[in-house]
C-alpha cells in the first residue's frame, strides 16, 4: 500500500496546534504516512466559520488551563501557559508570522518544520512577541535561516502571492470542514477524514490502520 497523506493545518498562535505538530512530526517516521505541514490563519477560520475563542467563556478558559498543562506534560512539549496568556493571545495577531512561514514554505520548505517550532517556542515557552518584524527575524535566525533569506521572506509577506497562498490554505481547511486549529486531514481509502484538535491522534491511527505507540514513541 502507498503512504497515507496526512495534512496538518496549523497556526503558531494555537498551543493545541503545537502539541499536534510535535506528535505528528514524531510519527511521520513510524507510521506509513506522508506528513504535509499546511500553515494557515486561525483568525480567518474563526471569522469565516463564526467560531469564537473558547477562552472567551470563563469556565472553559479555566478548564483549558488545566487541559493544556496536562497535555503538554503527556506529549512532552514545553508549552507554558497561565491565565494571563489568554489576554496575550487576544492582543496578538499571528498574521505576519503565518505569512512569513508561508513565504518560507514557498521558497525554502526544508526550514518549514524548524521555523514553525521556533515560533511556538518563542510565544509559548518564552512568552515573547511574534508579531513584529524584528522578532520574526530573530525567530528565523534561531531556526537556522540566514539573514539574507530571512530578510527576503520578510519582504515577501506583503506580496499578493504570499497573501493569496495563506488565504487559499485557510480556505482549503474550511472546505474540509475545519472550524479551528489544528485540523488534521488524512486522505485514506479515497476520501479525506478530518480530525479536530490534538487529542484525536490515537483515533487517527485507528482509522488509517496504524498503531498508537504513545505520545513519545522511540
PDB file of C-alpha atoms in Angstrom:
ATOM      1  CA  UNK A   1       0.000   0.000   0.000  1.00  0.00           C
ATOM      2  CA  UNK A   2       1.063   3.569  -0.634  1.00  0.00           C
ATOM      3  CA  UNK A   3       1.717   6.067   2.106  1.00  0.00           C
ATOM      4  CA  UNK A   4      -1.277   7.858   3.602  1.00  0.00           C
ATOM      5  CA  UNK A   5      -1.147  11.614   3.083  1.00  0.00           C
ATOM      6  CA  UNK A   6      -1.815  13.420   6.364  1.00  0.00           C
ATOM      7  CA  UNK A   7      -2.191  17.187   6.248  1.00  0.00           C
ATOM      8  CA  UNK A   8      -1.781  19.319   9.354  1.00  0.00           C
ATOM      9  CA  UNK A   9      -3.399  22.754   9.125  1.00  0.00           C
ATOM     10  CA  UNK A  10      -1.998  24.917  11.915  1.00  0.00           C
ATOM     11  CA  UNK A  11      -1.303  28.378  13.277  1.00  0.00           C
ATOM     12  CA  UNK A  12       1.519  29.142  15.732  1.00  0.00           C
ATOM     13  CA  UNK A  13      -0.859  31.189  17.917  1.00  0.00           C
ATOM     14  CA  UNK A  14      -2.538  27.894  18.849  1.00  0.00           C
ATOM     15  CA  UNK A  15      -0.966  25.823  21.662  1.00  0.00           C
ATOM     16  CA  UNK A  16      -3.017  22.793  20.681  1.00  0.00           C
ATOM     17  CA  UNK A  17      -1.529  23.080  17.192  1.00  0.00           C
ATOM     18  CA  UNK A  18       1.944  22.814  18.696  1.00  0.00           C
ATOM     19  CA  UNK A  19       1.008  19.633  20.546  1.00  0.00           C
ATOM     20  CA  UNK A  20      -0.396  18.029  17.397  1.00  0.00           C
ATOM     21  CA  UNK A  21       2.552  19.238  15.322  1.00  0.00           C
ATOM     22  CA  UNK A  22       5.182  17.680  17.576  1.00  0.00           C
ATOM     23  CA  UNK A  23       3.448  14.311  17.841  1.00  0.00           C
ATOM     24  CA  UNK A  24       2.803  14.052  14.112  1.00  0.00           C
ATOM     25  CA  UNK A  25       6.415  15.031  13.397  1.00  0.00           C
ATOM     26  CA  UNK A  26       7.440  12.076  15.594  1.00  0.00           C
ATOM     27  CA  UNK A  27       5.011   9.670  13.967  1.00  0.00           C
ATOM     28  CA  UNK A  28       5.954  10.581  10.406  1.00  0.00           C
ATOM     29  CA  UNK A  29       8.996   8.361  10.951  1.00  0.00           C
ATOM     30  CA  UNK A  30       6.946   5.487  12.434  1.00  0.00           C
ATOM     31  CA  UNK A  31       3.616   5.379  10.640  1.00  0.00           C
ATOM     32  CA  UNK A  32       3.345   4.836   6.907  1.00  0.00           C
ATOM     33  CA  UNK A  33       2.317   8.445   6.325  1.00  0.00           C
ATOM     34  CA  UNK A  34       3.397  11.402   4.248  1.00  0.00           C
ATOM     35  CA  UNK A  35       3.028  14.365   6.625  1.00  0.00           C
ATOM     36  CA  UNK A  36       2.317  17.676   4.916  1.00  0.00           C
ATOM     37  CA  UNK A  37       2.528  20.806   7.039  1.00  0.00           C
ATOM     38  CA  UNK A  38      -0.064  23.380   5.955  1.00  0.00           C
ATOM     39  CA  UNK A  39       0.399  26.789   7.621  1.00  0.00           C
ATOM     40  CA  UNK A  40      -2.928  28.643   7.738  1.00  0.00           C
ATOM     41  CA  UNK A  41      -4.507  31.550   9.597  1.00  0.00           C
ATOM     42  CA  UNK A  42      -6.641  30.685  12.596  1.00  0.00           C
ATOM     43  CA  UNK A  43      -8.186  34.163  12.680  1.00  0.00           C
ATOM     44  CA  UNK A  44      -9.502  33.657   9.159  1.00  0.00           C
ATOM     45  CA  UNK A  45     -11.063  30.306  10.031  1.00  0.00           C
ATOM     46  CA  UNK A  46     -12.729  31.729  13.136  1.00  0.00           C
ATOM     47  CA  UNK A  47     -14.145  34.647  11.191  1.00  0.00           C
ATOM     48  CA  UNK A  48     -15.424  32.643   8.241  1.00  0.00           C
ATOM     49  CA  UNK A  49     -16.997  29.886  10.338  1.00  0.00           C
ATOM     50  CA  UNK A  50     -18.421  32.163  13.031  1.00  0.00           C
ATOM     51  CA  UNK A  51     -16.441  30.347  15.708  1.00  0.00           C
ATOM     52  CA  UNK A  52     -15.326  32.055  18.931  1.00  0.00           C
ATOM     53  CA  UNK A  53     -12.169  31.521  21.006  1.00  0.00           C
ATOM     54  CA  UNK A  54     -13.030  29.039  23.770  1.00  0.00           C
ATOM     55  CA  UNK A  55     -11.152  31.168  26.305  1.00  0.00           C
ATOM     56  CA  UNK A  56     -13.876  33.822  25.967  1.00  0.00           C
ATOM     57  CA  UNK A  57     -16.026  31.621  28.204  1.00  0.00           C
ATOM     58  CA  UNK A  58     -14.711  31.854  31.796  1.00  0.00           C
ATOM     59  CA  UNK A  59     -15.450  28.264  32.757  1.00  0.00           C
ATOM     60  CA  UNK A  60     -13.987  26.928  29.550  1.00  0.00           C
ATOM     61  CA  UNK A  61     -10.899  29.117  29.976  1.00  0.00           C
ATOM     62  CA  UNK A  62     -10.463  27.665  33.439  1.00  0.00           C
ATOM     63  CA  UNK A  63     -10.613  24.160  32.011  1.00  0.00           C
ATOM     64  CA  UNK A  64      -8.270  24.990  29.116  1.00  0.00           C
ATOM     65  CA  UNK A  65      -5.506  25.972  31.541  1.00  0.00           C
ATOM     66  CA  UNK A  66      -5.621  22.548  33.151  1.00  0.00           C
ATOM     67  CA  UNK A  67      -6.111  20.717  29.881  1.00  0.00           C
ATOM     68  CA  UNK A  68      -3.176  22.309  28.062  1.00  0.00           C
ATOM     69  CA  UNK A  69      -0.872  21.763  31.034  1.00  0.00           C
ATOM     70  CA  UNK A  70      -1.843  18.102  31.243  1.00  0.00           C
ATOM     71  CA  UNK A  71      -1.445  17.579  27.516  1.00  0.00           C
ATOM     72  CA  UNK A  72       1.894  19.403  27.448  1.00  0.00           C
ATOM     73  CA  UNK A  73       3.184  17.036  30.120  1.00  0.00           C
ATOM     74  CA  UNK A  74       1.720  13.969  28.420  1.00  0.00           C
ATOM     75  CA  UNK A  75       3.038  14.859  24.963  1.00  0.00           C
ATOM     76  CA  UNK A  76       6.343  16.186  26.372  1.00  0.00           C
ATOM     77  CA  UNK A  77       6.060  19.566  24.662  1.00  0.00           C
ATOM     78  CA  UNK A  78       7.252  22.673  26.579  1.00  0.00           C
ATOM     79  CA  UNK A  79       4.019  24.665  26.417  1.00  0.00           C
ATOM     80  CA  UNK A  80       3.899  27.068  29.357  1.00  0.00           C
ATOM     81  CA  UNK A  81       0.534  28.705  29.977  1.00  0.00           C
ATOM     82  CA  UNK A  82      -1.031  30.914  32.638  1.00  0.00           C
ATOM     83  CA  UNK A  83      -4.328  32.758  32.878  1.00  0.00           C
ATOM     84  CA  UNK A  84      -2.612  35.892  31.585  1.00  0.00           C
ATOM     85  CA  UNK A  85      -1.837  34.186  28.289  1.00  0.00           C
ATOM     86  CA  UNK A  86      -5.448  34.337  27.139  1.00  0.00           C
ATOM     87  CA  UNK A  87      -5.320  38.139  27.102  1.00  0.00           C
ATOM     88  CA  UNK A  88      -1.940  37.956  25.369  1.00  0.00           C
ATOM     89  CA  UNK A  89      -3.455  35.819  22.619  1.00  0.00           C
ATOM     90  CA  UNK A  90      -6.355  38.214  22.122  1.00  0.00           C
ATOM     91  CA  UNK A  91      -3.881  41.096  21.780  1.00  0.00           C
ATOM     92  CA  UNK A  92      -1.543  39.326  19.359  1.00  0.00           C
ATOM     93  CA  UNK A  93      -2.051  38.823  15.648  1.00  0.00           C
ATOM     94  CA  UNK A  94      -0.293  35.853  14.090  1.00  0.00           C
ATOM     95  CA  UNK A  95      -0.955  37.081  10.550  1.00  0.00           C
ATOM     96  CA  UNK A  96       2.570  38.389   9.868  1.00  0.00           C
ATOM     97  CA  UNK A  97       4.142  35.280  11.377  1.00  0.00           C
ATOM     98  CA  UNK A  98       1.965  32.953   9.321  1.00  0.00           C
ATOM     99  CA  UNK A  99       2.675  34.923   6.148  1.00  0.00           C
ATOM    100  CA  UNK A 100       6.395  34.676   6.908  1.00  0.00           C
ATOM    101  CA  UNK A 101       6.095  30.916   7.458  1.00  0.00           C
ATOM    102  CA  UNK A 102       4.125  30.682   4.209  1.00  0.00           C
ATOM    103  CA  UNK A 103       6.849  32.598   2.341  1.00  0.00           C
ATOM    104  CA  UNK A 104       9.449  30.151   3.630  1.00  0.00           C
ATOM    105  CA  UNK A 105       7.227  27.213   2.691  1.00  0.00           C
ATOM    106  CA  UNK A 106       7.043  28.593  -0.846  1.00  0.00           C
ATOM    107  CA  UNK A 107      10.775  29.208  -1.214  1.00  0.00           C
ATOM    108  CA  UNK A 108      12.785  27.099   1.260  1.00  0.00           C
ATOM    109  CA  UNK A 109      10.399  24.425   2.528  1.00  0.00           C
ATOM    110  CA  UNK A 110      13.163  22.458   4.268  1.00  0.00           C
ATOM    111  CA  UNK A 111      13.015  25.128   7.000  1.00  0.00           C
ATOM    112  CA  UNK A 112       9.241  24.852   7.492  1.00  0.00           C
ATOM    113  CA  UNK A 113       9.351  22.406  10.417  1.00  0.00           C
ATOM    114  CA  UNK A 114      12.135  24.067  12.469  1.00  0.00           C
ATOM    115  CA  UNK A 115      10.827  27.561  11.755  1.00  0.00           C
ATOM    116  CA  UNK A 116       7.294  26.723  12.892  1.00  0.00           C
ATOM    117  CA  UNK A 117       8.692  25.100  16.028  1.00  0.00           C
ATOM    118  CA  UNK A 118      10.748  28.184  16.888  1.00  0.00           C
ATOM    119  CA  UNK A 119       7.684  30.427  16.614  1.00  0.00           C
ATOM    120  CA  UNK A 120       5.853  28.219  19.110  1.00  0.00           C
ATOM    121  CA  UNK A 121       8.857  28.160  21.425  1.00  0.00           C
ATOM    122  CA  UNK A 122       9.158  31.938  21.384  1.00  0.00           C
ATOM    123  CA  UNK A 123       5.454  32.548  22.015  1.00  0.00           C
ATOM    124  CA  UNK A 124       4.502  29.592  24.224  1.00  0.00           C
ATOM    125  CA  UNK A 125       7.712  28.767  26.091  1.00  0.00           C
ATOM    126  CA  UNK A 126       9.470  32.126  26.266  1.00  0.00           C
ATOM    127  CA  UNK A 127       6.316  34.276  26.288  1.00  0.00           C
ATOM    128  CA  UNK A 128       7.765  36.746  23.814  1.00  0.00           C
ATOM    129  CA  UNK A 129       6.234  38.629  20.898  1.00  0.00           C
ATOM    130  CA  UNK A 130       5.984  37.097  17.404  1.00  0.00           C
ATOM    131  CA  UNK A 131       4.119  39.874  15.624  1.00  0.00           C
ATOM    132  CA  UNK A 132       6.858  42.470  14.998  1.00  0.00           C
ATOM    133  CA  UNK A 133       9.357  42.225  12.103  1.00  0.00           C
ATOM    134  CA  UNK A 134      12.433  42.298  14.341  1.00  0.00           C
ATOM    135  CA  UNK A 135      11.065  39.431  16.420  1.00  0.00           C
ATOM    136  CA  UNK A 136      10.180  37.426  13.336  1.00  0.00           C
ATOM    137  CA  UNK A 137      13.767  37.798  12.113  1.00  0.00           C
ATOM    138  CA  UNK A 138      15.058  36.620  15.499  1.00  0.00           C
ATOM    139  CA  UNK A 139      12.884  33.509  15.283  1.00  0.00           C
ATOM    140  CA  UNK A 140      14.153  32.828  11.765  1.00  0.00           C
ATOM    141  CA  UNK A 141      17.744  33.109  12.943  1.00  0.00           C
ATOM    142  CA  UNK A 142      17.062  30.641  15.760  1.00  0.00           C
ATOM    143  CA  UNK A 143      15.639  28.232  13.171  1.00  0.00           C
ATOM    144  CA  UNK A 144      18.874  28.367  11.172  1.00  0.00           C
ATOM    145  CA  UNK A 145      17.855  30.704   8.361  1.00  0.00           C
ATOM    146  CA  UNK A 146      20.449  33.096   7.000  1.00  0.00           C
ATOM    147  CA  UNK A 147      19.978  36.849   7.373  1.00  0.00           C
ATOM    148  CA  UNK A 148      19.641  37.182   3.610  1.00  0.00           C
ATOM    149  CA  UNK A 149      16.964  34.504   3.333  1.00  0.00           C
ATOM    150  CA  UNK A 150      15.081  35.846   6.356  1.00  0.00           C
ATOM    151  CA  UNK A 151      15.041  39.398   5.024  1.00  0.00           C
ATOM    152  CA  UNK A 152      13.829  38.230   1.627  1.00  0.00           C
ATOM    153  CA  UNK A 153      10.979  36.255   3.221  1.00  0.00           C
ATOM    154  CA  UNK A 154      10.058  39.240   5.389  1.00  0.00           C
ATOM    155  CA  UNK A 155       9.754  41.395   2.278  1.00  0.00           C
ATOM    156  CA  UNK A 156       7.568  38.726   0.672  1.00  0.00           C
ATOM    157  CA  UNK A 157       4.874  38.833   3.378  1.00  0.00           C
ATOM    158  CA  UNK A 158       3.309  41.923   1.811  1.00  0.00           C
ATOM    159  CA  UNK A 159       3.195  40.375  -1.661  1.00  0.00           C
ATOM    160  CA  UNK A 160      -0.115  39.246  -3.195  1.00  0.00           C
ATOM    161  CA  UNK A 161       1.446  35.850  -3.931  1.00  0.00           C
ATOM    162  CA  UNK A 162       2.081  35.065  -0.261  1.00  0.00           C
ATOM    163  CA  UNK A 163      -1.184  36.601   0.944  1.00  0.00           C
ATOM    164  CA  UNK A 164      -3.146  34.560  -1.598  1.00  0.00           C
ATOM    165  CA  UNK A 165      -1.315  31.338  -0.681  1.00  0.00           C
ATOM    166  CA  UNK A 166      -2.112  31.744   3.024  1.00  0.00           C
ATOM    167  CA  UNK A 167      -5.735  32.565   2.236  1.00  0.00           C
ATOM    168  CA  UNK A 168      -6.039  29.582  -0.103  1.00  0.00           C
ATOM    169  CA  UNK A 169      -4.633  27.212   2.524  1.00  0.00           C
ATOM    170  CA  UNK A 170      -7.004  28.600   5.144  1.00  0.00           C
ATOM    171  CA  UNK A 171      -9.971  28.255   2.784  1.00  0.00           C
ATOM    172  CA  UNK A 172      -8.916  24.699   1.943  1.00  0.00           C
ATOM    173  CA  UNK A 173      -9.016  23.761   5.617  1.00  0.00           C
ATOM    174  CA  UNK A 174     -12.536  25.199   5.852  1.00  0.00           C
ATOM    175  CA  UNK A 175     -13.625  23.181   2.812  1.00  0.00           C
ATOM    176  CA  UNK A 176     -12.529  20.046   4.634  1.00  0.00           C
ATOM    177  CA  UNK A 177     -14.794  21.087   7.497  1.00  0.00           C
ATOM    178  CA  UNK A 178     -12.322  22.814   9.813  1.00  0.00           C
ATOM    179  CA  UNK A 179     -13.693  25.337  12.306  1.00  0.00           C
ATOM    180  CA  UNK A 180     -10.493  25.802  14.290  1.00  0.00           C
ATOM    181  CA  UNK A 181      -6.924  24.547  14.544  1.00  0.00           C
ATOM    182  CA  UNK A 182      -5.202  22.193  14.499  1.00  0.00           C
ATOM    183  CA  UNK A 183      -7.122  20.473  11.732  1.00  0.00           C
ATOM    184  CA  UNK A 184      -5.701  17.119  10.650  1.00  0.00           C
ATOM    185  CA  UNK A 185      -6.886  15.678   7.340  1.00  0.00           C
ATOM    186  CA  UNK A 186      -5.981  12.094   6.480  1.00  0.00           C
ATOM    187  CA  UNK A 187      -6.518  11.033   2.884  1.00  0.00           C
ATOM    188  CA  UNK A 188      -7.423   7.370   3.206  1.00  0.00           C
ATOM    189  CA  UNK A 189      -9.445   4.985   1.035  1.00  0.00           C
ATOM    190  CA  UNK A 190     -10.088   7.720  -1.483  1.00  0.00           C
ATOM    191  CA  UNK A 191     -11.618  10.245   0.908  1.00  0.00           C
ATOM    192  CA  UNK A 192     -10.500  12.918   3.375  1.00  0.00           C
ATOM    193  CA  UNK A 193     -11.007  12.275   7.088  1.00  0.00           C
ATOM    194  CA  UNK A 194     -10.996  15.367   9.293  1.00  0.00           C
ATOM    195  CA  UNK A 195      -9.803  15.253  12.911  1.00  0.00           C
ATOM    196  CA  UNK A 196     -10.027  18.406  15.003  1.00  0.00           C
ATOM    197  CA  UNK A 197      -7.607  19.081  17.824  1.00  0.00           C
ATOM    198  CA  UNK A 198      -4.501  17.358  19.144  1.00  0.00           C
ATOM    199  CA  UNK A 199      -6.319  14.717  21.211  1.00  0.00           C
ATOM    200  CA  UNK A 200      -7.575  12.626  18.294  1.00  0.00           C
ATOM    201  CA  UNK A 201      -4.252  11.251  17.072  1.00  0.00           C
ATOM    202  CA  UNK A 202      -4.864   7.783  18.514  1.00  0.00           C
ATOM    203  CA  UNK A 203      -8.176   7.737  16.640  1.00  0.00           C
ATOM    204  CA  UNK A 204      -6.374   8.943  13.501  1.00  0.00           C
ATOM    205  CA  UNK A 205      -4.082   5.929  13.734  1.00  0.00           C
ATOM    206  CA  UNK A 206      -7.031   3.601  14.119  1.00  0.00           C
ATOM    207  CA  UNK A 207      -8.784   4.987  11.035  1.00  0.00           C
ATOM    208  CA  UNK A 208      -5.708   4.692   8.785  1.00  0.00           C
ATOM    209  CA  UNK A 209      -4.660   1.293  10.135  1.00  0.00           C
ATOM    210  CA  UNK A 210      -1.676   2.410  12.210  1.00  0.00           C
ATOM    211  CA  UNK A 211      -0.856   1.548  15.820  1.00  0.00           C
ATOM    212  CA  UNK A 212      -0.674   4.257  18.502  1.00  0.00           C
ATOM    213  CA  UNK A 213       2.558   3.794  20.468  1.00  0.00           C
ATOM    214  CA  UNK A 214       2.134   6.625  22.947  1.00  0.00           C
ATOM    215  CA  UNK A 215       2.942  10.344  22.835  1.00  0.00           C
ATOM    216  CA  UNK A 216       6.716   9.962  22.501  1.00  0.00           C
ATOM    217  CA  UNK A 217       7.431   6.716  20.639  1.00  0.00           C
ATOM    218  CA  UNK A 218      11.044   5.627  20.481  1.00  0.00           C
TER     219      UNK A 218
END
